[in-house]
mmCIF file of C-alpha atoms (C1' of nucleotides) in Angstrom:
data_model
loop_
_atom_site.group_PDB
_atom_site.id
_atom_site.type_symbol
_atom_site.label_atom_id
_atom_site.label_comp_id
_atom_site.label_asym_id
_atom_site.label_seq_id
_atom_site.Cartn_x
_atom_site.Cartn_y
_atom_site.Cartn_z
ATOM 1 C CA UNK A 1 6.603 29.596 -101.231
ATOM 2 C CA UNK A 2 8.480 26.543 -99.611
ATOM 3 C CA UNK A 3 5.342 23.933 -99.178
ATOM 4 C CA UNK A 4 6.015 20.832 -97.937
ATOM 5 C CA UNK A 5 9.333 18.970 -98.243
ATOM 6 C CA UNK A 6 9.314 15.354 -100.087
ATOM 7 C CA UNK A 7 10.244 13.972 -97.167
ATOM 8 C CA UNK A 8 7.576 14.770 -95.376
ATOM 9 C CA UNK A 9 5.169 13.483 -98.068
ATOM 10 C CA UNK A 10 7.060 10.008 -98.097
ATOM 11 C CA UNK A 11 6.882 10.161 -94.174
ATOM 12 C CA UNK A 12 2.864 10.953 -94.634
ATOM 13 C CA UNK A 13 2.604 8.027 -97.444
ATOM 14 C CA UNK A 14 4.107 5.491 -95.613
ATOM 15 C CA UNK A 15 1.872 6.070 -92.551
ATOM 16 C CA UNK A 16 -1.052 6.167 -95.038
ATOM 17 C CA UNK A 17 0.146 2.876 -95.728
ATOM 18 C CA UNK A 18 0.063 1.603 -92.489
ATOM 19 C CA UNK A 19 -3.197 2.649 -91.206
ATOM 20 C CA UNK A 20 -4.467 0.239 -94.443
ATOM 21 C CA UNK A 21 -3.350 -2.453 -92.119
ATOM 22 C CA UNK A 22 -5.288 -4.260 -89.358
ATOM 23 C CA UNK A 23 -4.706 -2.673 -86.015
ATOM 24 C CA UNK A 24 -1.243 -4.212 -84.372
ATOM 25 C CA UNK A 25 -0.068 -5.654 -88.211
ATOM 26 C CA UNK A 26 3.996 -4.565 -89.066
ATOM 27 C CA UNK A 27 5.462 -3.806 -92.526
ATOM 28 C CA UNK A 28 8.671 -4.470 -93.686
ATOM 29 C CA UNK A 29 10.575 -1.190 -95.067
ATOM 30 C CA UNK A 30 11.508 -2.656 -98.081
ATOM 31 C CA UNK A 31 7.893 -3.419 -99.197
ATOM 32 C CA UNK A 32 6.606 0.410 -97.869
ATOM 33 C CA UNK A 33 9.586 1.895 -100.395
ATOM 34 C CA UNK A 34 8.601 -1.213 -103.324
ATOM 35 C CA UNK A 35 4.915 -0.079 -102.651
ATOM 36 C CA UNK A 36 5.122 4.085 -102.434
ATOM 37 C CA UNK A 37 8.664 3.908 -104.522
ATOM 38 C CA UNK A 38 10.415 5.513 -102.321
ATOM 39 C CA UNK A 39 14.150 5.391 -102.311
ATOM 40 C CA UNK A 40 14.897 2.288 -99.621
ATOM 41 C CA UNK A 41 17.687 3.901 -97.337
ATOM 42 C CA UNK A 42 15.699 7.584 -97.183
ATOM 43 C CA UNK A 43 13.007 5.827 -96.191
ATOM 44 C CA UNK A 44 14.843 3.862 -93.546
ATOM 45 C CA UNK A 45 15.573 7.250 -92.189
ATOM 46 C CA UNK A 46 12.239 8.789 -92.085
ATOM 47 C CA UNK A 47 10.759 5.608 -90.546
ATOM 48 C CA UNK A 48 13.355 5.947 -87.706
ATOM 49 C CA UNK A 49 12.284 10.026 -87.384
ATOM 50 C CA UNK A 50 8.555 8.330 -86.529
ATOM 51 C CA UNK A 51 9.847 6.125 -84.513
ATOM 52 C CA UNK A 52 11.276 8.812 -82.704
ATOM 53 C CA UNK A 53 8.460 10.437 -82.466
ATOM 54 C CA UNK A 54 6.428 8.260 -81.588
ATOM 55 C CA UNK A 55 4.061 7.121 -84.490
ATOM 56 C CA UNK A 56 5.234 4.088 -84.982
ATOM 57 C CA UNK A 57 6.943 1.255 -83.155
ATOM 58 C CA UNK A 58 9.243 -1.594 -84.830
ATOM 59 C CA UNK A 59 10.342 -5.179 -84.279
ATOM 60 C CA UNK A 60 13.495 -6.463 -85.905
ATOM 61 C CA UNK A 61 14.381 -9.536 -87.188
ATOM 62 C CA UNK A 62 11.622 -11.762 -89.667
ATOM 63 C CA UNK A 63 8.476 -11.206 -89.937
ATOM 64 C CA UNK A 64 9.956 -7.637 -88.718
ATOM 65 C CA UNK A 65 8.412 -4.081 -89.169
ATOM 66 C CA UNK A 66 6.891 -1.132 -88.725
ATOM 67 C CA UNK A 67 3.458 -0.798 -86.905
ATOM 68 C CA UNK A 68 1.289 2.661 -86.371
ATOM 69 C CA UNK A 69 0.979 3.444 -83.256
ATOM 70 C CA UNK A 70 -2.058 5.556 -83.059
ATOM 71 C CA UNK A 71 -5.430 4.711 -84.127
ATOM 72 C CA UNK A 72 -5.959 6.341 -87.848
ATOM 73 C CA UNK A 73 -9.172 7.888 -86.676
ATOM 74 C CA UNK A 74 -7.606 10.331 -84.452
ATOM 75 C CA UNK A 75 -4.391 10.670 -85.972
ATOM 76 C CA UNK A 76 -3.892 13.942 -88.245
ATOM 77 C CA UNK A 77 -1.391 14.533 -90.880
ATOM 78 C CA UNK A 78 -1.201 17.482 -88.816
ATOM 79 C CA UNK A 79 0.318 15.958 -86.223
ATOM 80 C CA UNK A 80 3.334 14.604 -88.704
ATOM 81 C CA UNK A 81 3.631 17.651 -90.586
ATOM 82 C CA UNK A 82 4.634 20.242 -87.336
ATOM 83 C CA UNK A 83 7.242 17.607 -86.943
ATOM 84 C CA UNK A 84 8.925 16.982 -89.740
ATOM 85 C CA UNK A 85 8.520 20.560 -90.752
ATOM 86 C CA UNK A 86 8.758 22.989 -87.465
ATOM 87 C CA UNK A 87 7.100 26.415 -87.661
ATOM 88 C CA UNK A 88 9.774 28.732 -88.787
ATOM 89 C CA UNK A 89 9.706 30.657 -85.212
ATOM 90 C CA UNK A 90 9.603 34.381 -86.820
ATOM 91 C CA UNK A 91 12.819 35.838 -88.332
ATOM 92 C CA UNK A 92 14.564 37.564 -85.690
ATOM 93 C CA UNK A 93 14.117 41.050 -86.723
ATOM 94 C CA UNK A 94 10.388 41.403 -86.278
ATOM 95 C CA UNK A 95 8.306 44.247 -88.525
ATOM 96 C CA UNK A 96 5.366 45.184 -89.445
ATOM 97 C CA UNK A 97 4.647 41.745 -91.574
ATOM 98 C CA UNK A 98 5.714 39.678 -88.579
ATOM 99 C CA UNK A 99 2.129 39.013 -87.648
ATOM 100 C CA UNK A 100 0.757 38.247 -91.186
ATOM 101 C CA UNK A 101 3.799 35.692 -91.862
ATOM 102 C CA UNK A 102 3.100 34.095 -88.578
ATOM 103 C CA UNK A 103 -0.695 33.856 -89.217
ATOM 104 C CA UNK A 104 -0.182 32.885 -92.871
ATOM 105 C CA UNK A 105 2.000 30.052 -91.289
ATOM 106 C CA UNK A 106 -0.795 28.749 -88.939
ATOM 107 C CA UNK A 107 -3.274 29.402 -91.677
ATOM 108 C CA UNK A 108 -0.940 26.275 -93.775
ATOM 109 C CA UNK A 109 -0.745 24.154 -90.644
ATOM 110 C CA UNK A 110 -4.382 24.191 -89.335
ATOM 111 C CA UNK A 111 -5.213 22.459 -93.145
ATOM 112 C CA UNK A 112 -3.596 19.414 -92.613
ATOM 113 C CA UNK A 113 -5.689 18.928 -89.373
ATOM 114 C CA UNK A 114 -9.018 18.679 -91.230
ATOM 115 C CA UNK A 115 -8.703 15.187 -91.384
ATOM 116 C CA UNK A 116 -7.504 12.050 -90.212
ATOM 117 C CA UNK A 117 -5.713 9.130 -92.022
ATOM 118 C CA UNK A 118 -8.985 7.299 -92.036
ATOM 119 C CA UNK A 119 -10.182 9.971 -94.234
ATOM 120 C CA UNK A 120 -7.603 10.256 -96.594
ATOM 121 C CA UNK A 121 -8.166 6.297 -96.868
ATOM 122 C CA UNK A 122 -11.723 6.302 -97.075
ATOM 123 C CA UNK A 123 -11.017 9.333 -100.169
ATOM 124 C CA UNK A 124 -8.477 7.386 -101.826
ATOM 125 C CA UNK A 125 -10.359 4.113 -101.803
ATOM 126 C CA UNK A 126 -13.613 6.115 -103.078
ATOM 127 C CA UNK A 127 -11.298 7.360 -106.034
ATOM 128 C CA UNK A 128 -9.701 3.886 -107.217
ATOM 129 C CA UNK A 129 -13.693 2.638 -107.005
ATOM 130 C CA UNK A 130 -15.244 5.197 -109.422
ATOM 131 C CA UNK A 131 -14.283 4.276 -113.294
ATOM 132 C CA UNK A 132 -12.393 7.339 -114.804
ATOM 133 C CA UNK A 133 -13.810 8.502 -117.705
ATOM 134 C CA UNK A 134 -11.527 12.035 -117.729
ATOM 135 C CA UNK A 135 -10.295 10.390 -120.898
ATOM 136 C CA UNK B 1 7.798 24.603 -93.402
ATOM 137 C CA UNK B 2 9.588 26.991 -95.350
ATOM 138 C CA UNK B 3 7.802 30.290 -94.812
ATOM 139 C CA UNK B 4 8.585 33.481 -96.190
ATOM 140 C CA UNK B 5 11.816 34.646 -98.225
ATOM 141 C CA UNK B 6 14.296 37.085 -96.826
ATOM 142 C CA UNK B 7 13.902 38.620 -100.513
ATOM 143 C CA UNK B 8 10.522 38.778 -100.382
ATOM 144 C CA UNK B 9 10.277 40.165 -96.741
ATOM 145 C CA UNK B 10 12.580 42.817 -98.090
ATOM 146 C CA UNK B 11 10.927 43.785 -101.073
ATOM 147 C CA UNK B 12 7.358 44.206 -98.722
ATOM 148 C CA UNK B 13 9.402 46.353 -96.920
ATOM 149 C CA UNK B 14 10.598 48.559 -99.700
ATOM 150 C CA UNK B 15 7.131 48.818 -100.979
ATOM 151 C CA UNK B 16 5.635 49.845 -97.360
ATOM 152 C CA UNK B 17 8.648 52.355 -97.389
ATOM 153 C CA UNK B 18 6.715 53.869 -100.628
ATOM 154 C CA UNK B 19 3.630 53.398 -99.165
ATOM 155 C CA UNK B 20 4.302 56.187 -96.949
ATOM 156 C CA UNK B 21 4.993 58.870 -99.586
ATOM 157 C CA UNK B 22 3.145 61.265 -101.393
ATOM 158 C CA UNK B 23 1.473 59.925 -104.582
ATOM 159 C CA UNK B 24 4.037 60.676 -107.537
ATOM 160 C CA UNK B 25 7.270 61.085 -105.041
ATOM 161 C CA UNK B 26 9.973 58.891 -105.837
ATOM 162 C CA UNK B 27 12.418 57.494 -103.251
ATOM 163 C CA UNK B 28 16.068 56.416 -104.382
ATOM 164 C CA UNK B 29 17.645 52.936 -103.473
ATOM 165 C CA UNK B 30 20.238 54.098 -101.014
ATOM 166 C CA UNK B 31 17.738 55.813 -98.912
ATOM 167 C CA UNK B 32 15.143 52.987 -98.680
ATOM 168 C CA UNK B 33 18.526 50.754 -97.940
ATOM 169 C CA UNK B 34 19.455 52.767 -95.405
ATOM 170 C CA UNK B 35 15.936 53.385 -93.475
ATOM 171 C CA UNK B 36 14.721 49.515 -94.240
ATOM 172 C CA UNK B 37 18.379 48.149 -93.491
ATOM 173 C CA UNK B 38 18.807 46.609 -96.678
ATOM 174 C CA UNK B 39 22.123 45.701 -98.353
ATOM 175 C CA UNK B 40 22.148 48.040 -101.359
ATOM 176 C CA UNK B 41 22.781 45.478 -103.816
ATOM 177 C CA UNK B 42 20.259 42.985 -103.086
ATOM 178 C CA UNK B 43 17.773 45.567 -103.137
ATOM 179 C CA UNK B 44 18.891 46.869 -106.389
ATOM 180 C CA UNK B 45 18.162 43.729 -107.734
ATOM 181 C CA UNK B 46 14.799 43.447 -105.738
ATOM 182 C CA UNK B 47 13.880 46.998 -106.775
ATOM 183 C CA UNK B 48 14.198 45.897 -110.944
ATOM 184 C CA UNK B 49 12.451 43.135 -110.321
ATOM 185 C CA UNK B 50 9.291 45.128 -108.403
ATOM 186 C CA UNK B 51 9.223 46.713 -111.546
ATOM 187 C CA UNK B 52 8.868 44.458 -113.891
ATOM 188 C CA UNK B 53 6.597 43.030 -112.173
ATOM 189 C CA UNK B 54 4.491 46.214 -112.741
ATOM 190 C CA UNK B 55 4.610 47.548 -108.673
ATOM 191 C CA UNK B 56 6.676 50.201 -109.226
ATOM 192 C CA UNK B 57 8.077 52.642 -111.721
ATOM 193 C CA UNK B 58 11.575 54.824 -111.627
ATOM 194 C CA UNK B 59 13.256 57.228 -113.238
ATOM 195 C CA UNK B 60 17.334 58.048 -113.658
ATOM 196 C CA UNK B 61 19.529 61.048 -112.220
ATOM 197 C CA UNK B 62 19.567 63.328 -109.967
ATOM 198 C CA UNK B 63 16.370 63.424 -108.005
ATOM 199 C CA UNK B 64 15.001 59.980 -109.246
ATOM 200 C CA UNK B 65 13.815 57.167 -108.115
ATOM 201 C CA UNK B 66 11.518 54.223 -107.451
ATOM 202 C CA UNK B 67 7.355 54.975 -107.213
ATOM 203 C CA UNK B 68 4.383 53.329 -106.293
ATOM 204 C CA UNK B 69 2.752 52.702 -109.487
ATOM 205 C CA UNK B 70 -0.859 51.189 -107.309
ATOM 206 C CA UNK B 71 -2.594 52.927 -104.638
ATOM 207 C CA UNK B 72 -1.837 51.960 -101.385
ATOM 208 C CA UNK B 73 -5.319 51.617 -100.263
ATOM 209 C CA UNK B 74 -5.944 48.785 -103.605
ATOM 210 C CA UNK B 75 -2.365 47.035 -103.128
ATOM 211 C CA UNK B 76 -1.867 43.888 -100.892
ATOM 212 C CA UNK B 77 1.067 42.103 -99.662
ATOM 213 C CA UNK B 78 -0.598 39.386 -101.502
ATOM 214 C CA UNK B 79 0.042 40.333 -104.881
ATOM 215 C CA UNK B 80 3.602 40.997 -103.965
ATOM 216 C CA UNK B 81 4.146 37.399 -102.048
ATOM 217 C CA UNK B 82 2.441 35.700 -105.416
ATOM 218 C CA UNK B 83 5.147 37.474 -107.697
ATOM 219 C CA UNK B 84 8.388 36.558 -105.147
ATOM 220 C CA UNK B 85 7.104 32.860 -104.006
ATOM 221 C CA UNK B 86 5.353 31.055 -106.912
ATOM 222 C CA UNK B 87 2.971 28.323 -105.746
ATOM 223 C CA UNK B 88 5.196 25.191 -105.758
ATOM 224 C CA UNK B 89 2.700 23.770 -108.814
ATOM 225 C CA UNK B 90 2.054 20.480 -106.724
ATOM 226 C CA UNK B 91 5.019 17.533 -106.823
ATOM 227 C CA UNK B 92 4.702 15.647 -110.282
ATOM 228 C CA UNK B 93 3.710 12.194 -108.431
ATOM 229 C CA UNK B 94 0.205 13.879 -107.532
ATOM 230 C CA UNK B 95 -0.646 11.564 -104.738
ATOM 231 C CA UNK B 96 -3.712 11.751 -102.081
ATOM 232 C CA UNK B 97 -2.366 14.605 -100.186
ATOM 233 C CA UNK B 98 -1.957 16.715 -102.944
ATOM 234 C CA UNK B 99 -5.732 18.113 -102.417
ATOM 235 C CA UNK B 100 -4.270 19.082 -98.879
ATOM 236 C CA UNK B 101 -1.093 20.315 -100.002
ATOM 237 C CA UNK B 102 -2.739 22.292 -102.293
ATOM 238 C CA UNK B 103 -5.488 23.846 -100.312
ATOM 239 C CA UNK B 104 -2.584 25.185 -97.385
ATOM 240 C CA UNK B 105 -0.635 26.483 -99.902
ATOM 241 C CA UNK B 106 -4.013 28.825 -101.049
ATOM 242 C CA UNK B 107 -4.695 29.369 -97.276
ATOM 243 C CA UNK B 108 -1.313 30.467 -96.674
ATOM 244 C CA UNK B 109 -1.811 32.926 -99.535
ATOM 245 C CA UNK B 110 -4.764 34.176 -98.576
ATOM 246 C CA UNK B 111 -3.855 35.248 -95.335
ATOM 247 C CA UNK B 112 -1.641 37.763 -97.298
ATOM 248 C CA UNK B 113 -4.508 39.390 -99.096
ATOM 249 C CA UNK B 114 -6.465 40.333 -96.204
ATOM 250 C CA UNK B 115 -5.133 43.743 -95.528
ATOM 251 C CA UNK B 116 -3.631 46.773 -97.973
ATOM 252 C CA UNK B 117 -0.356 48.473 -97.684
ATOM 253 C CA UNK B 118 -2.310 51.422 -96.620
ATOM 254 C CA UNK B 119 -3.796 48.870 -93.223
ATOM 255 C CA UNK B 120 -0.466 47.484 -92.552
ATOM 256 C CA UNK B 121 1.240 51.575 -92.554
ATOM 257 C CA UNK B 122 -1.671 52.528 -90.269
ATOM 258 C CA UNK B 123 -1.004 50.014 -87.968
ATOM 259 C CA UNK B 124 2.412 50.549 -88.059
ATOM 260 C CA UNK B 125 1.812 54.081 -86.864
ATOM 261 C CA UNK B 126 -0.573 53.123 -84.295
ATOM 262 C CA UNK B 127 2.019 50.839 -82.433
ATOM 263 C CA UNK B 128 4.803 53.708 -82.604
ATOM 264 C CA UNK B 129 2.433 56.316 -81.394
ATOM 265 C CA UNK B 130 1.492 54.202 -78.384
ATOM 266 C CA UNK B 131 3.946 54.054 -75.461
ATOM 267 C CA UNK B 132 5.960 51.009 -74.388
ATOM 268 C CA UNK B 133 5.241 49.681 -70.821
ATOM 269 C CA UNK B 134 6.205 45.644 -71.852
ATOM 270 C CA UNK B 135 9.619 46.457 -69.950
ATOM 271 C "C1'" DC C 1 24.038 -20.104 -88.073
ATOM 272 C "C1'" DT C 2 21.602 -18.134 -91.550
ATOM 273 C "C1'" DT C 3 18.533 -14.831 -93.039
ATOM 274 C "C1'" DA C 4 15.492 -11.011 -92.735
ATOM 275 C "C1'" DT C 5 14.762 -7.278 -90.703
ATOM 276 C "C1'" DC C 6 15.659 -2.871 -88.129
ATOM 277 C "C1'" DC C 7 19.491 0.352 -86.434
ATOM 278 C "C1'" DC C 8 23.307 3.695 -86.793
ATOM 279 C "C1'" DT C 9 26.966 7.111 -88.562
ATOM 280 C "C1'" DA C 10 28.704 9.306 -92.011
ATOM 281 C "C1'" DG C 11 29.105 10.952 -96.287
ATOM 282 C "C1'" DT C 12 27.787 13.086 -101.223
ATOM 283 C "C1'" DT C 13 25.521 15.920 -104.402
ATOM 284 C "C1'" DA C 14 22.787 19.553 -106.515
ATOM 285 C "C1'" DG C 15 20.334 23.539 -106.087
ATOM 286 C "C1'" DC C 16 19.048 27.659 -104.112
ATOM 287 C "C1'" DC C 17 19.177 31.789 -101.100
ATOM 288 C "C1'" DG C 18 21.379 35.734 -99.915
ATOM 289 C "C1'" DA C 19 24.538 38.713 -101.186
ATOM 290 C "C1'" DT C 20 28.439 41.026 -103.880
ATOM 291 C "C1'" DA C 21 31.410 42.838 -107.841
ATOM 292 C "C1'" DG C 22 32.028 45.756 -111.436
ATOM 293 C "C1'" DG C 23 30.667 48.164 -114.391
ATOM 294 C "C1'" DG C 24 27.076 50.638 -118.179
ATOM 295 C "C1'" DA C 25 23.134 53.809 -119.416
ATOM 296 C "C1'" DT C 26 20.610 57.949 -118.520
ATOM 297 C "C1'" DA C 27 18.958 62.254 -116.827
ATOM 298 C "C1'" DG C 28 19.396 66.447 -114.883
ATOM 299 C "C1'" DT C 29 22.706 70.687 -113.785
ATOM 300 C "C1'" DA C 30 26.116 73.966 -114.780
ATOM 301 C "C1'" DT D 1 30.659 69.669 -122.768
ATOM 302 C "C1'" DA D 2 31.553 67.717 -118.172
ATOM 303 C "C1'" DC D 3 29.877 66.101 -113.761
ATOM 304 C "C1'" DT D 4 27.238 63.422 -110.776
ATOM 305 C "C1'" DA D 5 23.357 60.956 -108.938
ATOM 306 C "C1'" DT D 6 20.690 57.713 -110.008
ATOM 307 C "C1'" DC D 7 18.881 53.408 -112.177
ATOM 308 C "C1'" DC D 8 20.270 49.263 -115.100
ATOM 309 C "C1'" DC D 9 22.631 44.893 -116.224
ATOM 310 C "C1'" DT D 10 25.423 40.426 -116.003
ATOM 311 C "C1'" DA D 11 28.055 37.476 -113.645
ATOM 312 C "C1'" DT D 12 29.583 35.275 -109.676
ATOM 313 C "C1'" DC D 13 30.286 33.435 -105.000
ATOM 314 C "C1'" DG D 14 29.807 31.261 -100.351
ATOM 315 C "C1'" DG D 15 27.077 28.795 -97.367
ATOM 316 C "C1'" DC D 16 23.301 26.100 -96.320
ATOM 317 C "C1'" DT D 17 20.025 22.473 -96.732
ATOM 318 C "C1'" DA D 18 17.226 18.895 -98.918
ATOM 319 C "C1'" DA D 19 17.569 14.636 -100.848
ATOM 320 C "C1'" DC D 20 19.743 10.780 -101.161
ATOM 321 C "C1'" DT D 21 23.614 7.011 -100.602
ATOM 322 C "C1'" DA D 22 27.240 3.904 -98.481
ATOM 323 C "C1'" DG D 23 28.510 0.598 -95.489
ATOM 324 C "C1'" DG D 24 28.067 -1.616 -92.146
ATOM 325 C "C1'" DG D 25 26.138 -3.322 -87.022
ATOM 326 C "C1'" DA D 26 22.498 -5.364 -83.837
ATOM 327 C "C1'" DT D 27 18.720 -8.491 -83.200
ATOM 328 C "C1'" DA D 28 15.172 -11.937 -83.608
ATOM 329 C "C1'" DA D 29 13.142 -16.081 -85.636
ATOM 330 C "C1'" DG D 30 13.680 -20.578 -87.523
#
DNA sequence: CTTATCCCTAGTTAGCCGATAGGGATAGTA
DNA sequence: TACTATCCCTATCGGCTAACTAGGGATAAG
């Protein structure tokens, strides 16, 4: 199957990287793409797609950048995901599997409501804390 | 996201198609193309590929054709979809939402392996049998 | 007026999905 | 043997989309 498109995991790491700031605090574009290496003018592109959707808002000019709207505690990657990847809406010719596929679909969506950004910072922080001794 | 695969879609189809028949009966290409509305070509291709895959078996001339090699009642969609849409083995740059990534990709699996071919052809011939009043 | 930032429109490129072309091999049937 | 229905194989093609790039323009702070 498809999964989800690079694009939408830059979109979710540069949000990731903004709920690490304090609440109202901006971040420049080219220090999101330095940080997550992600290609500077794609992610110029996805950071206008939140803009336009409303998870983030932007001021221009020094001192310049992009700030998250929502509070990470109720903000899902849900929530980004059914944007930048719309269900699929059925293939026309509907058949017996129609209901499965659709189900299946909402079965992948529903996952990536379990938890907020403040989890997935609170998880990544608890990671980079514990020593690794896998090697 | 991406969803399901035309291919794949077609080849569940094909299989249902089988499904239906007597254990042992074969079916030929052209006349699964025909009643599944299938361009004969593609699912030609489709058809070789069920089989190695170990779904199906066939023989050549004049009265061949493809078989169900697994009993309806023991054979899920699931195995099929596994076999046409490889899990997308996680992007390289395994980052904190690979856990997430990971676990809707298995849901959206799993959804396929909760009925059998046998479920999904009796439910099939419950909605013909009952009438029609939507219109 | 200079610089750092966001904003916009339009490409380019590679890969894949869906489908097709054109035959070859094989198994029954007469 | 010849015929025909079937499966078997390789190669190819068009169109679409994801991923990324180019080249600037607008704006805000100092």
């Amino acid at each position: 199957m498809a999964g989800i498109s690079n694009k939408c995991l830059y979109a979710l790491r540069a949000l990731l990287e903004l709920s690490g700031l304090e609440r109202g605090q901006a971040r420049s574009i080219p220090a999101i793409a330095k940080n997550q290496d992600i290609p500077l003018k794609f992610l110029e592109s996805i950071m206008r797609e939140l803009k336009e959707a409303g998870f983030v808002s932007s001021t221009r000019g020094k001192e310049g950048g992009y700030r998250l709207v929502l509070n990470p505690n109720e903000f899902s990657p849900g929530q980004v995901v059914r944007t930048f990847q719309p269900p699929n809406s059925l293939p026309s010719t509907s058949c017996c599997f129609s209901q499965i596929v659709n189900e299946a679909e909402k079965a992948w969506f529903d996952q990536f409501d379990k938890c907020s950004f403040r989890d997935v910072l609170r998880k990544k922080a608890e990671q980079n804390s514990v020593p690794d001794f896998s090697i």
